[in-house]
Short mmCIF file of C-alpha atoms in Angstrom, two decimals:
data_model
loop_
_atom_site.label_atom_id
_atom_site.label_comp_id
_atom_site.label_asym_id
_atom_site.label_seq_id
_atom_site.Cartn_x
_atom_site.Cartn_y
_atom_site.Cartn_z
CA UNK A 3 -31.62 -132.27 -50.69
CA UNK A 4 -28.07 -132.35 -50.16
CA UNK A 5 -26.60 -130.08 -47.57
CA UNK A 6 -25.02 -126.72 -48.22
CA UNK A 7 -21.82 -125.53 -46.47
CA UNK A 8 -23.85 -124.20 -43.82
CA UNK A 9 -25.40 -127.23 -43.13
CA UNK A 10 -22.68 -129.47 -43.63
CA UNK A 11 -20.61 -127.05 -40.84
CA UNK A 12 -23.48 -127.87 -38.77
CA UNK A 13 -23.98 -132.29 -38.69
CA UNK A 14 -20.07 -131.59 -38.13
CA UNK A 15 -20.60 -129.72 -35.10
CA UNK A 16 -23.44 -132.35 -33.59
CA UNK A 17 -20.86 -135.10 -33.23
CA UNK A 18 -18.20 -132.86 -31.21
CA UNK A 19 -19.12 -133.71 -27.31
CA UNK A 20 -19.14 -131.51 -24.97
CA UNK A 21 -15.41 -130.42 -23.61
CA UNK A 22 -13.55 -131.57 -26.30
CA UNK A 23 -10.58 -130.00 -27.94
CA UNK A 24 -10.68 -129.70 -31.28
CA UNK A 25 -8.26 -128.35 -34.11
CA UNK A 26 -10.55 -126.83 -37.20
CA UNK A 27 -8.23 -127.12 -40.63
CA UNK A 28 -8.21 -124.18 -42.52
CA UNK A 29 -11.26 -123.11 -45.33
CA UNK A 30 -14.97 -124.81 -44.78
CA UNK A 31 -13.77 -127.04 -41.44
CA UNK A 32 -13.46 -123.34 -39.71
CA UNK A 33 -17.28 -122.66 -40.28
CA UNK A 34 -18.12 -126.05 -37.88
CA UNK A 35 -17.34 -123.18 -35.19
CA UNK A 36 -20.27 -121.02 -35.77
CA UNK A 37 -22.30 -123.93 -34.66
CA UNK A 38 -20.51 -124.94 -31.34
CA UNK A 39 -22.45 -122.65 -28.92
CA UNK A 40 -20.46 -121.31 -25.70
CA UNK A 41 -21.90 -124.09 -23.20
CA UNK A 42 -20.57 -126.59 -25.32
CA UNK A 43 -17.06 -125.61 -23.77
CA UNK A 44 -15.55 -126.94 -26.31
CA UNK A 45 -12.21 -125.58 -26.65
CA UNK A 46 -10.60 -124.73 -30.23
CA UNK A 47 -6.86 -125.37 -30.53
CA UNK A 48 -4.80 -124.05 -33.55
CA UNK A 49 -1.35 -125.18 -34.23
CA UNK A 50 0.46 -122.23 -34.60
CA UNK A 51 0.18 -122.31 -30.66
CA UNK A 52 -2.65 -121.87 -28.90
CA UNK A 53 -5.53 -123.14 -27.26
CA UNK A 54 -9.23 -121.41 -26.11
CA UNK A 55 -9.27 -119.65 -29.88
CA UNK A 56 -12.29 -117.66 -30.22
CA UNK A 57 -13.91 -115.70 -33.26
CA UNK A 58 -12.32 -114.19 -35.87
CA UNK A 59 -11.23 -110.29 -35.09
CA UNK A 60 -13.27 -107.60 -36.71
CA UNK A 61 -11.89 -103.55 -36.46
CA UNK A 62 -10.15 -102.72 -33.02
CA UNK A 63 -9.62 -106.55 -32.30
CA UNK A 64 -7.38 -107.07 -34.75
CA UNK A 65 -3.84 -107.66 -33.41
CA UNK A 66 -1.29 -108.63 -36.04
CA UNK A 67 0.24 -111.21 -32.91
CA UNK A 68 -2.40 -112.99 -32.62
CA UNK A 69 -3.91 -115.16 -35.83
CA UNK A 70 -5.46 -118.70 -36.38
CA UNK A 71 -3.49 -121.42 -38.56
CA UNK A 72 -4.42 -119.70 -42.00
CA UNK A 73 -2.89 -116.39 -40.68
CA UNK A 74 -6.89 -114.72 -39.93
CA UNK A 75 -6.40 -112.33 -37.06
CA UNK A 76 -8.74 -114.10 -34.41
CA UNK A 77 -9.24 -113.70 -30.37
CA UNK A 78 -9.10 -115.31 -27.70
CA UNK A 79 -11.36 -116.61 -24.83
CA UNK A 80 -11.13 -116.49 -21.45
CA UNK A 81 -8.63 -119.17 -20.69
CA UNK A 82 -7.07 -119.30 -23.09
CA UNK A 83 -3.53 -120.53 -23.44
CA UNK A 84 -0.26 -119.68 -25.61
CA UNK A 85 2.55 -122.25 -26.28
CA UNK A 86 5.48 -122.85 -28.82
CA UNK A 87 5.49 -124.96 -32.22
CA UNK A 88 6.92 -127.73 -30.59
CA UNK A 89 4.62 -127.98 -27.56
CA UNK A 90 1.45 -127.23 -30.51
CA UNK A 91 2.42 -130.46 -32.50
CA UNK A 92 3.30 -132.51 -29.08
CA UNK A 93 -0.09 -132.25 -27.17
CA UNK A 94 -1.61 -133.25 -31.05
CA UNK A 95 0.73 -136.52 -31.62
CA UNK A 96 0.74 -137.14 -28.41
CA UNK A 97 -3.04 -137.84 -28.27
CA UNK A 98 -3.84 -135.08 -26.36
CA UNK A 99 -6.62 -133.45 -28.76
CA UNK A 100 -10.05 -135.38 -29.27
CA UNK A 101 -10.83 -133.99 -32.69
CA UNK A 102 -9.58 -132.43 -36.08
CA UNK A 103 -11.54 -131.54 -38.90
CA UNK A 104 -9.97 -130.96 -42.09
CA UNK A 105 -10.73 -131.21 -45.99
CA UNK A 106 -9.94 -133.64 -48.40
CA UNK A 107 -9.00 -134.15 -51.69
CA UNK A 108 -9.42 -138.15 -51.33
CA UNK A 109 -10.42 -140.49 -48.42
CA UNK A 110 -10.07 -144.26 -49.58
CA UNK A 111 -12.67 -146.84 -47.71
CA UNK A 112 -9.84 -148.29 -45.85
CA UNK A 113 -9.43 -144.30 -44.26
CA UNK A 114 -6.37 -143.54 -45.94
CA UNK A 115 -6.30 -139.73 -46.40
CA UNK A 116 -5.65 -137.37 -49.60
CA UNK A 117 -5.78 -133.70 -48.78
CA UNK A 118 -1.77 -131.79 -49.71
CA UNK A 119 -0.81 -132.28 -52.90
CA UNK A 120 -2.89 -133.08 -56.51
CA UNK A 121 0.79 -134.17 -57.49
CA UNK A 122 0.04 -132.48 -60.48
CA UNK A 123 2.95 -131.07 -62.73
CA UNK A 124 3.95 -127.72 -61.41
CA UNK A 125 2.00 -128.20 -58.37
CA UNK A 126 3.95 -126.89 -55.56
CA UNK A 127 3.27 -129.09 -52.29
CA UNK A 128 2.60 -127.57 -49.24
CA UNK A 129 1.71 -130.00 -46.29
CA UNK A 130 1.79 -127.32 -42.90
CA UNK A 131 0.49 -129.40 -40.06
CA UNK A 132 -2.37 -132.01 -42.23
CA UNK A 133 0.29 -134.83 -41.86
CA UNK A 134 1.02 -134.29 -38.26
CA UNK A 135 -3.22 -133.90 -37.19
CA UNK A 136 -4.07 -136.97 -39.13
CA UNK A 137 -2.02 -139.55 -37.29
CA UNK A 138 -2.58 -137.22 -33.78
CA UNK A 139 -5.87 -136.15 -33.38
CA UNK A 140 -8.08 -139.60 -31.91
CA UNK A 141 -10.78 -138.92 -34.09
CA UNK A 142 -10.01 -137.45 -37.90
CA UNK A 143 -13.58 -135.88 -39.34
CA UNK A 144 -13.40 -135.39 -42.55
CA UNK A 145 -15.31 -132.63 -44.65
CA UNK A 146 -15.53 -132.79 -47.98
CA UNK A 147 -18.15 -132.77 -51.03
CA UNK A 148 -18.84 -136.89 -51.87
CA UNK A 149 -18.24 -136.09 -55.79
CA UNK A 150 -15.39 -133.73 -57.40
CA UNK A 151 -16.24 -131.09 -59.67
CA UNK A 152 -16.56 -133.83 -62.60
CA UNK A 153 -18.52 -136.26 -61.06
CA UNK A 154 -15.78 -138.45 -60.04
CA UNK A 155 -16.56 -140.00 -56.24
CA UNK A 156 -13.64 -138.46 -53.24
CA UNK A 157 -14.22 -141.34 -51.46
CA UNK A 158 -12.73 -144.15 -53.30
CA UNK A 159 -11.02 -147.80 -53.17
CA UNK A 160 -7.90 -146.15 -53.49
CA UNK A 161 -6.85 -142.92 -53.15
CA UNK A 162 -5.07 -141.66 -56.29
CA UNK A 163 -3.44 -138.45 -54.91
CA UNK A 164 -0.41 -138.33 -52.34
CA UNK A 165 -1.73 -139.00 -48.88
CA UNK A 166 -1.42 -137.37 -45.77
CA UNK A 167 -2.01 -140.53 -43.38
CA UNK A 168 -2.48 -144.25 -43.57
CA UNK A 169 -5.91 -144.99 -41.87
CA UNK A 170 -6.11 -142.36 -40.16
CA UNK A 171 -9.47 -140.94 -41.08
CA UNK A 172 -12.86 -141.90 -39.26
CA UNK A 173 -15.51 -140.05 -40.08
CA UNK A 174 -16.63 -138.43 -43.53
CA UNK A 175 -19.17 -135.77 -43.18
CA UNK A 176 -19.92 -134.99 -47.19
CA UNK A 177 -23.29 -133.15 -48.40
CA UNK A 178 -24.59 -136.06 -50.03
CA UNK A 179 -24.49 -138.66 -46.63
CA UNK A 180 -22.16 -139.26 -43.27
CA UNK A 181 -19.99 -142.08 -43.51
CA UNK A 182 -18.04 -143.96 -40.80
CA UNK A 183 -14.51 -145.94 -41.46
CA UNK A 184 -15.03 -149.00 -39.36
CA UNK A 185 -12.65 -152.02 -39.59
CA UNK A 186 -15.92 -153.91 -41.10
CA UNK A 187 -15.58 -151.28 -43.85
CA UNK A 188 -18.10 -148.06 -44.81
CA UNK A 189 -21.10 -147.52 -43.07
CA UNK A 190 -23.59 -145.19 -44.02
CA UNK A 191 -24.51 -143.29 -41.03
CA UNK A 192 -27.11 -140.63 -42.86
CA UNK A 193 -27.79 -139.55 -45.65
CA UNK A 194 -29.69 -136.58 -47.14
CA UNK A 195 -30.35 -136.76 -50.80
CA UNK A 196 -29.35 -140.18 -52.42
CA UNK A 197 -30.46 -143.33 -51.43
CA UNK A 198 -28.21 -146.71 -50.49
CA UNK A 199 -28.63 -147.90 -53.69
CA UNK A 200 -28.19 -145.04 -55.56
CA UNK A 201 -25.04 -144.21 -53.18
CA UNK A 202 -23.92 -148.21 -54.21
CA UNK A 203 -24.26 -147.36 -57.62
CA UNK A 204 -22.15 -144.25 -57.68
CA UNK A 205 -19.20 -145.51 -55.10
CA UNK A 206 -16.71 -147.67 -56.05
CA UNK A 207 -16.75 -149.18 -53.08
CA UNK A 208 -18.76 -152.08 -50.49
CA UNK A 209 -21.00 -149.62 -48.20
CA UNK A 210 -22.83 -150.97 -44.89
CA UNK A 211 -26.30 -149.56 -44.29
CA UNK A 212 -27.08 -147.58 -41.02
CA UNK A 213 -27.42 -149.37 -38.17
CA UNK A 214 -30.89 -149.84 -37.13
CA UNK B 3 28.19 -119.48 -24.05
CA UNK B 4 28.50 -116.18 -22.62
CA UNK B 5 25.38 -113.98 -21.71
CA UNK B 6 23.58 -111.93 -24.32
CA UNK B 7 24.57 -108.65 -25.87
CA UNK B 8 22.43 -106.03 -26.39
CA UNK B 9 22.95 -104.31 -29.50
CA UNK B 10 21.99 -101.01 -31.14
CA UNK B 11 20.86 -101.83 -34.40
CA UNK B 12 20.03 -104.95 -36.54
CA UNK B 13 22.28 -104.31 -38.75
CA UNK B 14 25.36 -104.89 -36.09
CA UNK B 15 23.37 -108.10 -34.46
CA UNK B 16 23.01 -110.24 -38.36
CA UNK B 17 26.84 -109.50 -38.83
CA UNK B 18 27.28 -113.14 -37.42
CA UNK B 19 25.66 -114.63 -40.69
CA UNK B 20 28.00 -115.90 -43.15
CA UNK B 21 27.15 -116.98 -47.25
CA UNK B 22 25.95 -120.41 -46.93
CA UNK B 23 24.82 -120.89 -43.50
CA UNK B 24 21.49 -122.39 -42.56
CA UNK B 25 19.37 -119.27 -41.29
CA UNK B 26 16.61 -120.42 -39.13
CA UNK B 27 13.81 -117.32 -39.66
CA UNK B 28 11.11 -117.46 -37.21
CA UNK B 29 7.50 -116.99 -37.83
CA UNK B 30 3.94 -117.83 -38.90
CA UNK B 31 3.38 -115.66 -41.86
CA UNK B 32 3.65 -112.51 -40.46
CA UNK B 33 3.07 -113.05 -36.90
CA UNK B 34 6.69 -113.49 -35.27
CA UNK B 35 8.47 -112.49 -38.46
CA UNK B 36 11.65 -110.53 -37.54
CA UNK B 37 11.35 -107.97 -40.38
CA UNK B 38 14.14 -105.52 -39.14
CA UNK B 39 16.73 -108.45 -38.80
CA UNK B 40 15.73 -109.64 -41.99
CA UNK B 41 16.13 -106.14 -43.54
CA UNK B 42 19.34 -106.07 -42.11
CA UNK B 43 20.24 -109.47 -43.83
CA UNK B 44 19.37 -108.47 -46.68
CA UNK B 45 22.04 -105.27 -46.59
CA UNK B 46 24.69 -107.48 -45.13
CA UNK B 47 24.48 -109.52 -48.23
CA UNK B 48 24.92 -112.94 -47.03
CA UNK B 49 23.63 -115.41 -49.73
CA UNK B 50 23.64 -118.69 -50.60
CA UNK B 51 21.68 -119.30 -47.61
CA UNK B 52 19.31 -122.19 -46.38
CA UNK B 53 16.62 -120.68 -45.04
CA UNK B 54 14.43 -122.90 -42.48
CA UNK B 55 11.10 -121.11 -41.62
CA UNK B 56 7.00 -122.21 -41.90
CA UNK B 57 6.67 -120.38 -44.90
CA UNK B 58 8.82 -119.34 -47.41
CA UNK B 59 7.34 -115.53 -47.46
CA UNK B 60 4.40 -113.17 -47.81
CA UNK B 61 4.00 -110.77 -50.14
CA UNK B 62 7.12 -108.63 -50.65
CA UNK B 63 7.95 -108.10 -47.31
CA UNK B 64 9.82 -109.87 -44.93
CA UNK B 65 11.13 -113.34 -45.54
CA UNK B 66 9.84 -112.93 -49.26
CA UNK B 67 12.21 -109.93 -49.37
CA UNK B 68 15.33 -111.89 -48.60
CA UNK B 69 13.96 -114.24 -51.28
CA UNK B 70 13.58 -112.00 -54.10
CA UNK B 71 17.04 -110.29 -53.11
CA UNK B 72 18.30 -113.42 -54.51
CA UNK B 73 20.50 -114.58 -51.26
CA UNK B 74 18.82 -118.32 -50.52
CA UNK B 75 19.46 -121.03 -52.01
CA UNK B 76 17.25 -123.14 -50.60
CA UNK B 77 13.98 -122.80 -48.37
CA UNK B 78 12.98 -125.58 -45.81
CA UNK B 79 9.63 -125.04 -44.86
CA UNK B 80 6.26 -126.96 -44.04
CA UNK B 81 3.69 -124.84 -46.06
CA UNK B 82 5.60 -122.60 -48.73
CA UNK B 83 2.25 -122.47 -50.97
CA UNK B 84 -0.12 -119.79 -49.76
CA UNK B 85 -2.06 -116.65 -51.38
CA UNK B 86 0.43 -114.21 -51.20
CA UNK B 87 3.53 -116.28 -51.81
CA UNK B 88 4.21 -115.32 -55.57
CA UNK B 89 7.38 -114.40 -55.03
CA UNK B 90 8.58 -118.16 -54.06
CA UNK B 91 6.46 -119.61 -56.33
CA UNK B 92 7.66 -117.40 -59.40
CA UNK B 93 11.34 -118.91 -57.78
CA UNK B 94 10.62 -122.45 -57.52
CA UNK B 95 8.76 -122.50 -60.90
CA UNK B 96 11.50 -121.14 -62.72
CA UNK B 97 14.08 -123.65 -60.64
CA UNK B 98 15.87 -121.12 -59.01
CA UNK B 99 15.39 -121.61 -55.23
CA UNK B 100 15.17 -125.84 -53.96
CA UNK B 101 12.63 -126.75 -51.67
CA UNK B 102 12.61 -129.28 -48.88
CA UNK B 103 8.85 -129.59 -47.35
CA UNK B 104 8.63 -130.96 -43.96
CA UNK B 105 5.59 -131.61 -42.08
CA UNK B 106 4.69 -129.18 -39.70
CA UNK B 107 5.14 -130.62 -36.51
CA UNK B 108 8.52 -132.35 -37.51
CA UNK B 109 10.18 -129.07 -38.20
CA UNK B 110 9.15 -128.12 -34.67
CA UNK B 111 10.46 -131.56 -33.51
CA UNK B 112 13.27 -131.47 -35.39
CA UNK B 113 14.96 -127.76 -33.86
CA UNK B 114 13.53 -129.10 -30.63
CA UNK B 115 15.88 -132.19 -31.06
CA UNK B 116 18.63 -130.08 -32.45
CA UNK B 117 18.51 -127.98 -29.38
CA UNK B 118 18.14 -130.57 -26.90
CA UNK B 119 21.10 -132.84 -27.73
CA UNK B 120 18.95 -135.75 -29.74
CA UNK B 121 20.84 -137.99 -32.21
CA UNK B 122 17.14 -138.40 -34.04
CA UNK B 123 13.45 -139.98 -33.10
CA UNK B 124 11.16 -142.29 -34.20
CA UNK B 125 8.26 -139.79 -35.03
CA UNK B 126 5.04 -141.44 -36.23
CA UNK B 127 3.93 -138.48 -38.72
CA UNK B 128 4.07 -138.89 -42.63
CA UNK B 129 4.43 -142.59 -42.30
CA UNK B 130 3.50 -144.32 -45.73
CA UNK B 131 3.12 -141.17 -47.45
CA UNK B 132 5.58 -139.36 -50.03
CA UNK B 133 7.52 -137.40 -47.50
CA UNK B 134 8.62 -140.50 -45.73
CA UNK B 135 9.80 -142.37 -48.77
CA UNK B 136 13.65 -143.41 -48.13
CA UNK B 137 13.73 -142.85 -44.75
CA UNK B 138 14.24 -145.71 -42.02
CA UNK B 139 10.99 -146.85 -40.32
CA UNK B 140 10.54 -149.15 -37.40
CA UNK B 141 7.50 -150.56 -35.92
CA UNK B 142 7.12 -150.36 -32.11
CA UNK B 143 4.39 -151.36 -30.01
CA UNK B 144 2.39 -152.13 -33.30
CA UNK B 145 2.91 -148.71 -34.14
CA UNK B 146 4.98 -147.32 -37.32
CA UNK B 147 7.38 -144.58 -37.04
CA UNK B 148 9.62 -142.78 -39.54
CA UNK B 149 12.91 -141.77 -38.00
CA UNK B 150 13.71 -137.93 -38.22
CA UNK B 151 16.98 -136.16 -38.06
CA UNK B 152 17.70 -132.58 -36.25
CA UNK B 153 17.66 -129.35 -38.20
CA UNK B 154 20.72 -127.21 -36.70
CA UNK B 155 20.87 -123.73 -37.68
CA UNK B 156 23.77 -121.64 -37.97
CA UNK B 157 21.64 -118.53 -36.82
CA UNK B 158 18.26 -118.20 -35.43
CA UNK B 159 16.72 -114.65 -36.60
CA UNK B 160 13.94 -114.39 -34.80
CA UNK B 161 10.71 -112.34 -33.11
CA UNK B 162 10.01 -111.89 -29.19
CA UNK B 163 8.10 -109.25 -27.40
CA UNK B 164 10.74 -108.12 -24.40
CA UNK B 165 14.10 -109.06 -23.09
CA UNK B 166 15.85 -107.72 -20.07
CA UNK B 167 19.78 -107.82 -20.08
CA UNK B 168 20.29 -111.26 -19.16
CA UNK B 169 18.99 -112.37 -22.40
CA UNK B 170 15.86 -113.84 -20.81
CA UNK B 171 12.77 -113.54 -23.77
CA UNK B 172 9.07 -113.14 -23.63
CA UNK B 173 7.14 -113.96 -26.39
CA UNK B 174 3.35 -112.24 -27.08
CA UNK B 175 0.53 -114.38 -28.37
CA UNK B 176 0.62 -116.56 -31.42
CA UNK B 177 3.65 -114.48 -32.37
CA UNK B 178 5.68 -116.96 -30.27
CA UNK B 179 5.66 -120.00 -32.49
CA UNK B 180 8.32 -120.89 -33.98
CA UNK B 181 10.71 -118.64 -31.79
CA UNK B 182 11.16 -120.62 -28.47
CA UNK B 183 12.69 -123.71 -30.50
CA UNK B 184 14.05 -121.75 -32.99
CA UNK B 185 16.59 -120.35 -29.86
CA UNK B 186 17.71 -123.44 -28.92
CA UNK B 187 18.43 -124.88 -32.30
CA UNK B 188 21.24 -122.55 -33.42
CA UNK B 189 24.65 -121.70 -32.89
CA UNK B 190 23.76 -118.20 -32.15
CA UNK B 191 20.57 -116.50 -31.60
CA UNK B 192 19.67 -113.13 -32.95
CA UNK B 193 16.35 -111.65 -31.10
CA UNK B 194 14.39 -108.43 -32.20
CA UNK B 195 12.63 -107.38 -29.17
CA UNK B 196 9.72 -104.37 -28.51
CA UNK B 197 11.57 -103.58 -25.35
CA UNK B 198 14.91 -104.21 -23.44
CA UNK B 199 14.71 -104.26 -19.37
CA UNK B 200 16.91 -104.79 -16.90
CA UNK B 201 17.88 -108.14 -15.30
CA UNK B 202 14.85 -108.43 -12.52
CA UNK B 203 12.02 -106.65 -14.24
CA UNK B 204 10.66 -110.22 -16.00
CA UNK B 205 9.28 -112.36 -13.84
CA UNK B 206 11.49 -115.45 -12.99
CA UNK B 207 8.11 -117.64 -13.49
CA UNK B 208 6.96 -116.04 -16.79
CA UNK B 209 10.69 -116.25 -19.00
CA UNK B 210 9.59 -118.33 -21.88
CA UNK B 211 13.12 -118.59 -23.07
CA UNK B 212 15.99 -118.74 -21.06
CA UNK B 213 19.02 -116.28 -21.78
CA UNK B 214 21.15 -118.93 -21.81
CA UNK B 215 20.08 -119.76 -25.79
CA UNK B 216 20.02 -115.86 -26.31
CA UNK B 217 23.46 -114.23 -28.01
CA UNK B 218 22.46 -111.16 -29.50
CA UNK B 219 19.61 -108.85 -29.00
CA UNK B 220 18.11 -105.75 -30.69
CA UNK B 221 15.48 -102.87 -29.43
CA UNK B 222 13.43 -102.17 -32.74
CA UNK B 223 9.91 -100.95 -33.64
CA UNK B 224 7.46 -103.56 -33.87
CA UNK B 225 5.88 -103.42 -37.66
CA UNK B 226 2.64 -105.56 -38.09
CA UNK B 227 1.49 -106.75 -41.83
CA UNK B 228 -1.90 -108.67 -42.61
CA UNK B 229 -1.52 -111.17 -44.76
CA UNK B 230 -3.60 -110.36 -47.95
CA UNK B 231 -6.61 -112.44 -48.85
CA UNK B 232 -6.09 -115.39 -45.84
CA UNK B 233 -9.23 -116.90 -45.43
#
């Protein structure tokens, strides 16, 4: 079976060690923090200038001066840290955070990434902070369905779209398998519903199987 | 630059903004946003402005206010596209407001640079994608870079949580954002505060920005919005 959100949120979590900092994009890549548990001690950043986020606010938590990247009123831990746009975007190019997670329109097999604009006419683009986490963060996790709406594979020779980043991506969690951007090419970490084959036969692209 | 004033209402501390100057509007949707200054702006009448801010407004509030009065000409912003931003979108669609979209993390880098005297950098964000197309790029280390050019603003208009009379500014949570760099990037800084103190009730260890980038400071009652439908 292929994985649901849920699911998907959770492999995502599994490869996030222990301590790390981690930036969650905005949409399904905020649901991998439901399944980091406290001793993890992992600590969330978000870029409008913070680290040691915590959950989102419900009723008398909710402070209007305090809200994650897509503007959700959220609280803090114990800990935790404020800091200015500048100093946010510094401590991420500067190769300070282990991890991001974000979606994805596109990731090509070389890890180029598609994920701000469709380019489509009257499309208005909006980047916020995808550019400056894909070429920052060391490791770039990827969530994303494997196939669009119509079929068509998001992981692809090529991507089509704008991108984001050159290279920048190495890991794709989708609900179909786990793939890893090595310089040898794909590999196939896991997968939960299709098969190699039938994965070979719906990508356009060269995958390596699992290591043994 | 001399040392701050403290002013009595918003409307006397935006006087300094002029039609066509580039307004730098602090801000992450609604946390930070300096409504009462930007009320203010919108009675002085200033327009043909370039306004440089994360968003380019919320709802019908705020920064979307000044928009929809008509008075920008042009928004600079990293993520103008958002639920509640019809009243840009029903702008830029009908080709009455340009757009300049910068990553993120270069319009940070960009005010910081402004304020801190730097002719440009070699930043390593956008490289081979459409943002960096035209611009010079060098290689270094292996690595490729895009160089980037300071955004100055006229005026900073922007959000802090208390002042004392020096000018000195403490910020409050993820409301500080944009605000710190913001100060240092402009000509003259405008500051709505919660509360004004006197010179030796901040602590000398906490100031978050110096009075030295402060001009002009005003004692208002914080208003708080949600933005609609964020997920």
């Amino acid at each position: 079976m292929p994985l649901d959100r849920d699911q998907l949120a959770a492999r995502v979590a599994q490869d996030i060690a222990p301590g790390s900092f981690v930036n969650l994009g905005i949409g399904q890549p905020t649901k991998v923090a439901d399944h980091l548990p406290a001793e993890l001690g992992v600590v969330l950043h978000t870029e409008n200038g913070m680290l040691g986020m915590g959950p989102a606010a419900t009723g008398d938590e909710v402070d209007p001066d305090l809200t994650n990247a897509g503007k959700v009123p959220v609280t803090e831990m114990p800990g935790a840290a404020y800091f200015h746009h500048a100093d946010s975007f510094a401590m991420m190019r500067g190769g300070h955070l282990d991890v991001c997670v974000m979606g994805a329109f596109q990731v090509s097999a070389g890890g180029d990434l598609a994920n701000w604009d469709t380019g489509a006419p009257g499309s208005i683009p909006a980047v916020g902070g995808a550019m400056d986490l894909a070429i920052g963060a060391k490791q770039v996790y990827v969530m994303m369905t494997l196939f669009a709406r119509d079929g068509s594979p998001k992981l692809v020779p090529a991507c089509t779209y704008p991108l984001t980043g050159v290279g920048c991506v190495s890991r794709v969690y989708t609900d179909q398998a786990v793939f890893e951007i090595t310089p040898d090419g794909v590999r196939v970490l896991e997968s939960f519903d299709l098969s190699l084959d039938d994965l070979r036969t719906r990508l356009d692209i060269p995958l390596l199987p699992a290591p043994s | 630059m001399s040392k701050a004033q403290i002013l009595a209402s918003p409307d006397e501390a935006v006087r300094v903004v002029k039609d066509g100057d580039t307004v730098l509007v602090g801000g992450f949707g609604f946390a930070g946003m300096p409504f009462d200054l930007i009320d203010a702006l919108i009675r002085h009448g200033a327009g043909d402005l370039t306004i440089v801010s994360n968003n380019a407004g919320n709802g019908e509030v705020g920064l979307a206010a000044l928009l929809k009065a008509g008075q920008v000409r042009k928004v600079v912003c990293s993520f103008p596209r958002q639920v509640d931003s019809y009243v840009f979108d029903d702008l830029y669609r009908r080709g009455e407001i340009e757009l300049d979209v910068v990553p993120q993390g270069n319009l940070a880098e960009r005010m910081r640079a402004a304020g801190a005297g730097i002719g440009a950098f070699y930043c390593p964000t956008g490289v081979g994608t459409p943002l960096a197309e035209g611009k010079e790029t060098r290689t270094i280390d292996g690595r490729d870079y895009v160089l980037e050019y300071p955004i100055r603003g006229d005026v900073a208009l922007i959000t802090a949580h208390t002042a004392d009379t020096m000018g000195n500014l403490v910020y409050r949570k993820t409301a500080r954002n944009f605000g710190p760099v913001m100060a240092t990037a402009a000509a003259t800084t405008v500051v709505q505060v919660s509360s004004v103190v006197d010179a030796g009730q901040l602590d000398p260890e906490a100031v978050v920005t110096p009075g030295i980038y402060v001009d002009r400071v005003v004692k208002v009652e914080p208003r708080h919005y949600t933005v609609q439908g964020a997920r």
